[in-house]
Amino acid sequence: MSIADQGVSNQTKSIRVDLGERSYPITIGSGQISHADIGQYVQGKKALVVSNETIAPLYLQSVLAQLKDKQVDQVILKDGEQYKNLDNLNLILTQLIEQQHDRKTTLIALGGGVVGDMTGFAAASYQRGVPFIQIPTTLLAQVDSSVGGKTAVNHALGKNMIGAFYQPQAVIIDTDTLATLPDREFCAGMAEVIKYGLISDYDFFQWLEANVETLMQRDPDALGYAIEHSCLNKAKVVSADETEQGVRAILNLGHTFGHAIETFQQYTGLLHGEAVAVGMLMAADLSLLSGALSASDVGRIKDLIAAFCLPVEPPSEMQADDFMALMVRDKKVLDGQLRLVLLESIGTAVVTADFSLQGLEKILTKACHR
Ligand code: NAD
Ligand code: GLY
């Protein structure tokens, strides 16, 4: 299936996340930071842009240029997953209080998933909730973290352990920002794109297999299609289950393993998307053990992950016991029972506690002793 066959083009697209009074648009296109009319989502006289020291020099001025009639304050955070914590959240809240932002203020997240998750949580908690806008600048944030209202900071003992479900007013995706994204970060974002193919969209999985080269070249049409398709998949799941009472948990394929890796490395080792890639393969291995996937299915998944230059093995310093110790703290644990997202086929996921613990230990031991 080529992109032309699918009738894809790089025009501006709009997707609605359907959540009743909390519904909002996702706008996807080239030049959105300069042309999307960000001001329409800023109702009061003040706004606070949160970004980081890498992204602000690249894109902050374009955002500010659109908000000349507002008082816009800024918080520029240090760059890195290790700064996604309560101390840095406090910098945002302190700025809001010091600059006397009231309940009509709007927070604007300009950056990747770290900035987006932290800004969203600041918006959820400041004066019990103020509006916020997501302007995601990484592939991962454009296809996943900016959509759906999961906001959080990490704790030394566990990833995203402190947070809230809190939806933005709008998600503005400027695909041009991907031009400055380092290759490793681009590939990390592809892990979450592959995830949608695995959990709910076999046709998309096949399309990804057929378009690795074009995507790796960052062809604008191919990327636009992958971003739009990912957002459509995510919006559908989020609209069905905003606060993860059920089906939304499939979006966490590979995350229980991946979060264990990130926490073990204290958020300074594998990138989130890389850890998820390793975790998705572990979930596929366990699904093979239970007979749901074939060895050839797992081979295809591994090949696609590797084709996007993503890791397929856990960090060499981790043992099976390290995984088990951290996985029991996962947010999907209910009444002390670990639940995992497993695959019934490529394109169908299930959230289940119905797997053998010995099987889990077996695949972890195999992955860690190579
Ligand atoms: P990130 O936010 O750390 O960004 C990755 C790197 O790219 C950073 O160094 C950043 O400064 C840089 N960067 C961002 N945009 C750039 C650009 N356009 N040009 C050049 N450099 C740029 O990481 P991420 O992968 O975007 O997000 C990962 C985070 O997202 C994790 O904390 C994860 O837990 C979270 N997440 C949340 C959800 C959710 O639903 N809320 C979903 C998935 C992931
Ligand atoms: N990334 C998982 C979710 O949004 O639910």
mmCIF file of C-alpha atoms in Angstrom, residues 38-319:
data_model
loop_
_atom_site.group_PDB
_atom_site.id
_atom_site.type_symbol
_atom_site.label_atom_id
_atom_site.label_comp_id
_atom_site.label_asym_id
_atom_site.label_seq_id
_atom_site.Cartn_x
_atom_site.Cartn_y
_atom_site.Cartn_z
ATOM 1 C CA ILE A 38 -3.419 29.947 19.103
ATOM 2 C CA GLY A 39 -5.005 33.085 20.609
ATOM 3 C CA GLN A 40 -8.530 31.747 20.051
ATOM 4 C CA TYR A 41 -7.918 29.255 22.883
ATOM 5 C CA VAL A 42 -6.628 31.888 25.335
ATOM 6 C CA GLN A 43 -9.759 33.374 26.878
ATOM 7 C CA GLY A 44 -8.291 35.578 29.623
ATOM 8 C CA LYS A 45 -5.692 38.361 29.523
ATOM 9 C CA LYS A 46 -2.817 36.153 30.689
ATOM 10 C CA ALA A 47 -1.070 33.015 29.574
ATOM 11 C CA LEU A 48 1.997 31.068 30.690
ATOM 12 C CA VAL A 49 4.120 29.217 28.151
ATOM 13 C CA VAL A 50 6.056 26.262 29.548
ATOM 14 C CA SER A 51 8.926 24.977 27.426
ATOM 15 C CA ASN A 52 12.495 23.812 27.900
ATOM 16 C CA GLU A 53 15.958 25.144 27.158
ATOM 17 C CA THR A 54 16.243 23.152 23.899
ATOM 18 C CA ILE A 55 12.835 23.927 22.395
ATOM 19 C CA ALA A 56 12.355 27.546 23.494
ATOM 20 C CA PRO A 57 15.158 28.966 21.302
ATOM 21 C CA LEU A 58 13.617 27.171 18.297
ATOM 22 C CA TYR A 59 9.894 27.861 18.602
ATOM 23 C CA LEU A 60 8.994 30.164 21.506
ATOM 24 C CA GLN A 61 9.134 33.405 19.498
ATOM 25 C CA SER A 62 6.634 32.056 16.936
ATOM 26 C CA VAL A 63 4.176 31.262 19.724
ATOM 27 C CA LEU A 64 4.686 34.637 21.428
ATOM 28 C CA ALA A 65 4.155 36.446 18.105
ATOM 29 C CA GLN A 66 0.605 35.101 18.058
ATOM 30 C CA LEU A 67 -0.214 36.323 21.548
ATOM 31 C CA LYS A 68 0.898 39.965 21.388
ATOM 32 C CA ASP A 69 -2.336 41.223 22.942
ATOM 33 C CA LYS A 70 -1.886 39.058 26.087
ATOM 34 C CA GLN A 71 0.436 39.143 29.066
ATOM 35 C CA VAL A 72 2.473 36.029 28.398
ATOM 36 C CA ASP A 73 4.889 34.754 31.050
ATOM 37 C CA GLN A 74 7.344 31.928 30.544
ATOM 38 C CA VAL A 75 8.894 29.035 32.415
ATOM 39 C CA ILE A 76 11.855 27.439 30.668
ATOM 40 C CA LEU A 77 12.624 24.096 32.290
ATOM 41 C CA LYS A 78 15.813 22.032 32.163
ATOM 42 C CA ASP A 79 15.693 19.451 29.406
ATOM 43 C CA GLY A 80 15.278 15.789 30.327
ATOM 44 C CA GLU A 81 13.029 13.080 31.688
ATOM 45 C CA GLN A 82 14.919 13.302 35.016
ATOM 46 C CA TYR A 83 13.454 16.796 35.493
ATOM 47 C CA LYS A 84 9.859 15.580 35.198
ATOM 48 C CA ASN A 85 9.329 15.714 38.956
ATOM 49 C CA LEU A 86 7.647 17.642 41.748
ATOM 50 C CA ASP A 87 10.572 20.082 42.114
ATOM 51 C CA ASN A 88 10.205 21.295 38.534
ATOM 52 C CA LEU A 89 6.417 21.234 38.698
ATOM 53 C CA ASN A 90 6.849 23.633 41.598
ATOM 54 C CA LEU A 91 8.757 26.061 39.347
ATOM 55 C CA ILE A 92 5.673 26.323 37.120
ATOM 56 C CA LEU A 93 3.271 26.762 40.043
ATOM 57 C CA THR A 94 5.522 29.341 41.713
ATOM 58 C CA GLN A 95 5.687 31.417 38.525
ATOM 59 C CA LEU A 96 1.889 31.333 38.240
ATOM 60 C CA ILE A 97 1.483 32.583 41.798
ATOM 61 C CA GLU A 98 4.255 35.183 41.570
ATOM 62 C CA GLN A 99 2.847 36.636 38.335
ATOM 63 C CA GLN A 100 -0.662 36.641 39.833
ATOM 64 C CA HIS A 101 -2.294 34.383 37.277
ATOM 65 C CA ASP A 102 -5.935 33.839 38.084
ATOM 66 C CA ARG A 103 -8.410 31.166 37.046
ATOM 67 C CA LYS A 104 -8.773 32.717 33.599
ATOM 68 C CA THR A 105 -5.139 32.122 32.708
ATOM 69 C CA THR A 106 -4.163 29.569 30.053
ATOM 70 C CA LEU A 107 -1.092 27.355 30.230
ATOM 71 C CA ILE A 108 0.615 26.497 26.942
ATOM 72 C CA ALA A 109 2.820 23.416 26.724
ATOM 73 C CA LEU A 110 5.443 23.903 24.021
ATOM 74 C CA GLY A 111 7.586 20.787 23.800
ATOM 75 C CA GLY A 112 7.712 17.028 23.981
ATOM 76 C CA GLY A 113 5.925 14.673 26.320
ATOM 77 C CA VAL A 114 7.896 15.782 29.371
ATOM 78 C CA VAL A 115 6.859 19.436 29.012
ATOM 79 C CA GLY A 116 3.319 18.399 28.007
ATOM 80 C CA ASP A 117 2.753 16.039 30.951
ATOM 81 C CA MET A 118 4.137 18.539 33.471
ATOM 82 C CA THR A 119 2.254 21.536 32.081
ATOM 83 C CA GLY A 120 -0.953 19.528 31.995
ATOM 84 C CA PHE A 121 -0.548 18.536 35.625
ATOM 85 C CA ALA A 122 0.250 22.132 36.607
ATOM 86 C CA ALA A 123 -2.941 23.211 34.795
ATOM 87 C CA ALA A 124 -4.949 20.482 36.529
ATOM 88 C CA SER A 125 -3.754 21.502 39.977
ATOM 89 C CA TYR A 126 -3.308 25.307 39.831
ATOM 90 C CA GLN A 127 -6.298 26.880 41.614
ATOM 91 C CA ARG A 128 -8.040 23.479 41.140
ATOM 92 C CA GLY A 129 -7.827 23.661 37.372
ATOM 93 C CA VAL A 130 -7.128 26.208 34.629
ATOM 94 C CA PRO A 131 -7.253 25.737 30.827
ATOM 95 C CA PHE A 132 -4.234 24.542 28.871
ATOM 96 C CA ILE A 133 -3.155 23.981 25.275
ATOM 97 C CA GLN A 134 -0.783 21.353 23.940
ATOM 98 C CA ILE A 135 1.716 22.328 21.217
ATOM 99 C CA PRO A 136 3.692 19.075 20.900
ATOM 100 C CA THR A 137 7.077 19.264 19.167
ATOM 101 C CA THR A 138 8.286 15.627 19.234
ATOM 102 C CA LEU A 139 6.852 12.802 17.157
ATOM 103 C CA LEU A 140 6.031 10.938 20.361
ATOM 104 C CA ALA A 141 4.110 13.872 21.780
ATOM 105 C CA GLN A 142 2.307 14.479 18.463
ATOM 106 C CA VAL A 143 1.098 10.887 18.138
ATOM 107 C CA ASP A 144 0.457 10.108 21.786
ATOM 108 C CA SER A 145 1.201 12.166 24.880
ATOM 109 C CA SER A 146 -0.485 15.453 23.876
ATOM 110 C CA VAL A 147 -3.788 13.666 23.239
ATOM 111 C CA GLY A 148 -6.015 12.159 25.898
ATOM 112 C CA GLY A 149 -5.409 14.191 29.032
ATOM 113 C CA LYS A 150 -3.007 12.010 30.972
ATOM 114 C CA THR A 151 -0.810 14.405 32.940
ATOM 115 C CA ALA A 152 1.855 13.475 35.472
ATOM 116 C CA VAL A 153 5.272 13.755 37.018
ATOM 117 C CA ASN A 154 7.598 10.886 37.919
ATOM 118 C CA HIS A 155 8.628 9.770 41.391
ATOM 119 C CA ALA A 156 12.021 8.199 42.143
ATOM 120 C CA LEU A 157 10.096 5.018 42.981
ATOM 121 C CA GLY A 158 7.859 4.949 39.933
ATOM 122 C CA LYS A 159 7.097 6.482 36.562
ATOM 123 C CA ASN A 160 4.129 8.912 36.236
ATOM 124 C CA MET A 161 3.041 8.043 39.759
ATOM 125 C CA ILE A 162 1.657 11.506 40.557
ATOM 126 C CA GLY A 163 -0.816 13.023 38.117
ATOM 127 C CA ALA A 164 -4.354 13.602 36.926
ATOM 128 C CA PHE A 165 -6.650 13.048 33.980
ATOM 129 C CA TYR A 166 -7.118 16.569 32.650
ATOM 130 C CA GLN A 167 -7.967 17.392 29.038
ATOM 131 C CA PRO A 168 -6.461 20.291 27.051
ATOM 132 C CA GLN A 169 -8.545 22.910 25.191
ATOM 133 C CA ALA A 170 -6.787 22.046 21.942
ATOM 134 C CA VAL A 171 -3.821 20.176 20.515
ATOM 135 C CA ILE A 172 -1.919 22.081 17.815
ATOM 136 C CA ILE A 173 0.496 19.876 15.868
ATOM 137 C CA ASP A 174 2.994 21.653 13.641
ATOM 138 C CA THR A 175 4.619 18.864 11.647
ATOM 139 C CA ASP A 176 7.445 21.241 10.612
ATOM 140 C CA THR A 177 8.877 21.029 14.141
ATOM 141 C CA LEU A 178 9.957 17.462 13.391
ATOM 142 C CA ALA A 179 12.654 18.842 11.079
ATOM 143 C CA THR A 180 14.794 19.771 14.105
ATOM 144 C CA LEU A 181 14.142 16.584 16.084
ATOM 145 C CA PRO A 182 17.250 14.404 16.589
ATOM 146 C CA ASP A 183 17.119 10.971 14.885
ATOM 147 C CA ARG A 184 17.086 9.041 18.152
ATOM 148 C CA GLU A 185 14.049 11.023 19.380
ATOM 149 C CA PHE A 186 12.302 10.560 16.042
ATOM 150 C CA CYS A 187 12.727 6.789 16.261
ATOM 151 C CA ALA A 188 11.528 6.782 19.876
ATOM 152 C CA GLY A 189 8.303 8.375 18.631
ATOM 153 C CA MET A 190 7.934 5.630 16.022
ATOM 154 C CA ALA A 191 7.606 3.099 18.876
ATOM 155 C CA GLU A 192 4.262 4.639 19.868
ATOM 156 C CA VAL A 193 3.204 4.763 16.197
ATOM 157 C CA ILE A 194 3.927 1.020 15.861
ATOM 158 C CA LYS A 195 1.918 0.505 19.068
ATOM 159 C CA TYR A 196 -1.321 1.578 17.337
ATOM 160 C CA GLY A 197 -0.759 -0.977 14.600
ATOM 161 C CA LEU A 198 -0.196 -3.668 17.197
ATOM 162 C CA ILE A 199 -3.120 -2.920 19.501
ATOM 163 C CA SER A 200 -5.920 -2.083 17.093
ATOM 164 C CA ASP A 201 -5.004 -1.626 13.447
ATOM 165 C CA TYR A 202 -3.463 -4.452 11.435
ATOM 166 C CA ASP A 203 -3.801 -2.500 8.153
ATOM 167 C CA PHE A 204 -1.759 0.320 9.688
ATOM 168 C CA PHE A 205 0.870 -2.201 10.860
ATOM 169 C CA GLN A 206 1.167 -3.451 7.275
ATOM 170 C CA TRP A 207 1.346 0.124 5.985
ATOM 171 C CA LEU A 208 4.215 0.808 8.404
ATOM 172 C CA GLU A 209 6.042 -2.314 7.232
ATOM 173 C CA ALA A 210 5.724 -1.084 3.657
ATOM 174 C CA ASN A 211 6.775 2.516 4.399
ATOM 175 C CA VAL A 212 9.789 2.231 6.706
ATOM 176 C CA GLU A 213 12.136 3.933 4.279
ATOM 177 C CA THR A 214 9.851 6.871 3.480
ATOM 178 C CA LEU A 215 9.127 7.427 7.153
ATOM 179 C CA MET A 216 12.812 7.260 8.093
ATOM 180 C CA GLN A 217 13.437 9.904 5.416
ATOM 181 C CA ARG A 218 10.746 11.974 7.186
ATOM 182 C CA ASP A 219 8.730 12.314 4.014
ATOM 183 C CA PRO A 220 6.083 14.945 4.932
ATOM 184 C CA ASP A 221 3.159 13.060 3.368
ATOM 185 C CA ALA A 222 4.071 9.755 5.012
ATOM 186 C CA LEU A 223 4.649 11.446 8.360
ATOM 187 C CA GLY A 224 1.419 13.425 8.116
ATOM 188 C CA TYR A 225 -0.454 10.197 7.439
ATOM 189 C CA ALA A 226 1.229 8.355 10.340
ATOM 190 C CA ILE A 227 0.501 11.223 12.762
ATOM 191 C CA GLU A 228 -3.116 11.608 11.671
ATOM 192 C CA HIS A 229 -3.745 7.885 11.802
ATOM 193 C CA SER A 230 -2.160 7.586 15.250
ATOM 194 C CA CYS A 231 -4.220 10.500 16.589
ATOM 195 C CA LEU A 232 -7.406 8.992 15.122
ATOM 196 C CA ASN A 233 -6.667 5.685 16.839
ATOM 197 C CA LYS A 234 -5.877 7.371 20.131
ATOM 198 C CA ALA A 235 -8.886 9.719 20.018
ATOM 199 C CA LYS A 236 -11.183 6.732 19.454
ATOM 200 C CA VAL A 237 -9.887 4.854 22.497
ATOM 201 C CA VAL A 238 -9.840 7.943 24.737
ATOM 202 C CA SER A 239 -13.399 8.884 23.723
ATOM 203 C CA ALA A 240 -14.533 5.396 24.701
ATOM 204 C CA ASP A 241 -12.768 5.366 28.082
ATOM 205 C CA GLU A 242 -11.401 8.732 29.234
ATOM 206 C CA THR A 243 -10.166 7.652 32.671
ATOM 207 C CA GLU A 244 -8.950 4.140 31.877
ATOM 208 C CA GLN A 245 -11.649 2.113 33.534
ATOM 209 C CA GLY A 246 -11.253 -0.507 30.800
ATOM 210 C CA VAL A 247 -10.249 -0.405 27.150
ATOM 211 C CA ARG A 248 -7.889 2.607 27.411
ATOM 212 C CA ALA A 249 -5.348 0.371 29.150
ATOM 213 C CA ILE A 250 -4.494 -1.182 25.755
ATOM 214 C CA LEU A 251 -2.657 2.070 24.998
ATOM 215 C CA ASN A 252 -0.158 0.846 27.575
ATOM 216 C CA LEU A 253 1.113 -2.061 25.488
ATOM 217 C CA GLY A 254 4.741 -2.592 26.540
ATOM 218 C CA HIS A 255 4.549 0.185 29.126
ATOM 219 C CA THR A 256 4.601 -2.001 32.268
ATOM 220 C CA PHE A 257 7.957 -3.419 31.134
ATOM 221 C CA GLY A 258 9.078 -0.066 29.705
ATOM 222 C CA HIS A 259 8.278 1.919 32.841
ATOM 223 C CA ALA A 260 10.259 -0.638 34.885
ATOM 224 C CA ILE A 261 13.272 0.032 32.639
ATOM 225 C CA GLU A 262 12.900 3.815 32.924
ATOM 226 C CA THR A 263 12.522 3.721 36.710
ATOM 227 C CA PHE A 264 15.431 1.273 37.097
ATOM 228 C CA GLN A 265 17.630 3.670 35.124
ATOM 229 C CA GLN A 266 16.255 6.642 37.115
ATOM 230 C CA TYR A 267 14.997 8.256 33.884
ATOM 231 C CA THR A 268 18.499 8.748 32.450
ATOM 232 C CA GLY A 269 18.906 5.628 30.289
ATOM 233 C CA LEU A 270 16.639 4.473 27.485
ATOM 234 C CA LEU A 271 14.194 7.063 26.171
ATOM 235 C CA HIS A 272 10.518 6.449 26.923
ATOM 236 C CA GLY A 273 9.773 5.288 23.360
ATOM 237 C CA GLU A 274 12.838 3.013 23.363
ATOM 238 C CA ALA A 275 11.795 1.422 26.658
ATOM 239 C CA VAL A 276 8.269 0.926 25.266
ATOM 240 C CA ALA A 277 9.730 -0.752 22.157
ATOM 241 C CA VAL A 278 11.594 -3.282 24.324
ATOM 242 C CA GLY A 279 8.457 -3.739 26.433
ATOM 243 C CA MET A 280 6.229 -4.346 23.394
ATOM 244 C CA LEU A 281 8.550 -7.160 22.327
ATOM 245 C CA MET A 282 8.423 -8.659 25.816
ATOM 246 C CA ALA A 283 4.608 -8.531 25.663
ATOM 247 C CA ALA A 284 4.769 -10.187 22.227
ATOM 248 C CA ASP A 285 7.062 -12.922 23.616
ATOM 249 C CA LEU A 286 4.596 -13.611 26.431
ATOM 250 C CA SER A 287 1.749 -13.677 23.901
ATOM 251 C CA LEU A 288 3.753 -16.252 21.918
ATOM 252 C CA LEU A 289 4.151 -18.379 25.041
ATOM 253 C CA SER A 290 0.392 -18.347 25.624
ATOM 254 C CA GLY A 291 -0.164 -19.439 22.017
ATOM 255 C CA ALA A 292 -1.902 -16.252 20.842
ATOM 256 C CA LEU A 293 0.904 -15.109 18.532
ATOM 257 C CA SER A 294 3.003 -17.247 16.209
ATOM 258 C CA ALA A 295 6.793 -17.135 16.048
ATOM 259 C CA SER A 296 6.456 -15.466 12.660
ATOM 260 C CA ASP A 297 4.207 -12.739 14.151
ATOM 261 C CA VAL A 298 6.827 -12.029 16.805
ATOM 262 C CA GLY A 299 9.500 -11.986 14.090
ATOM 263 C CA ARG A 300 7.556 -9.369 12.138
ATOM 264 C CA ILE A 301 7.116 -7.204 15.233
ATOM 265 C CA LYS A 302 10.817 -7.459 16.073
ATOM 266 C CA ASP A 303 11.815 -6.634 12.493
ATOM 267 C CA LEU A 304 9.593 -3.542 12.376
ATOM 268 C CA ILE A 305 10.890 -2.273 15.716
ATOM 269 C CA ALA A 306 14.488 -2.863 14.637
ATOM 270 C CA ALA A 307 13.845 -1.227 11.240
ATOM 271 C CA PHE A 308 13.167 2.034 13.098
ATOM 272 C CA CYS A 309 16.519 1.680 14.900
ATOM 273 C CA LEU A 310 14.820 0.923 18.211
ATOM 274 C CA PRO A 311 16.317 -1.424 20.829
ATOM 275 C CA VAL A 312 14.956 -4.966 21.029
ATOM 276 C CA GLU A 313 16.629 -6.007 24.294
ATOM 277 C CA PRO A 314 16.529 -4.608 27.834
ATOM 278 C CA PRO A 315 19.567 -2.784 29.269
ATOM 279 C CA SER A 316 22.317 -5.307 30.043
ATOM 280 C CA GLU A 317 22.459 -4.294 33.722
ATOM 281 C CA MET A 318 18.839 -5.365 34.351
ATOM 282 C CA GLN A 319 17.863 -8.802 35.686
#
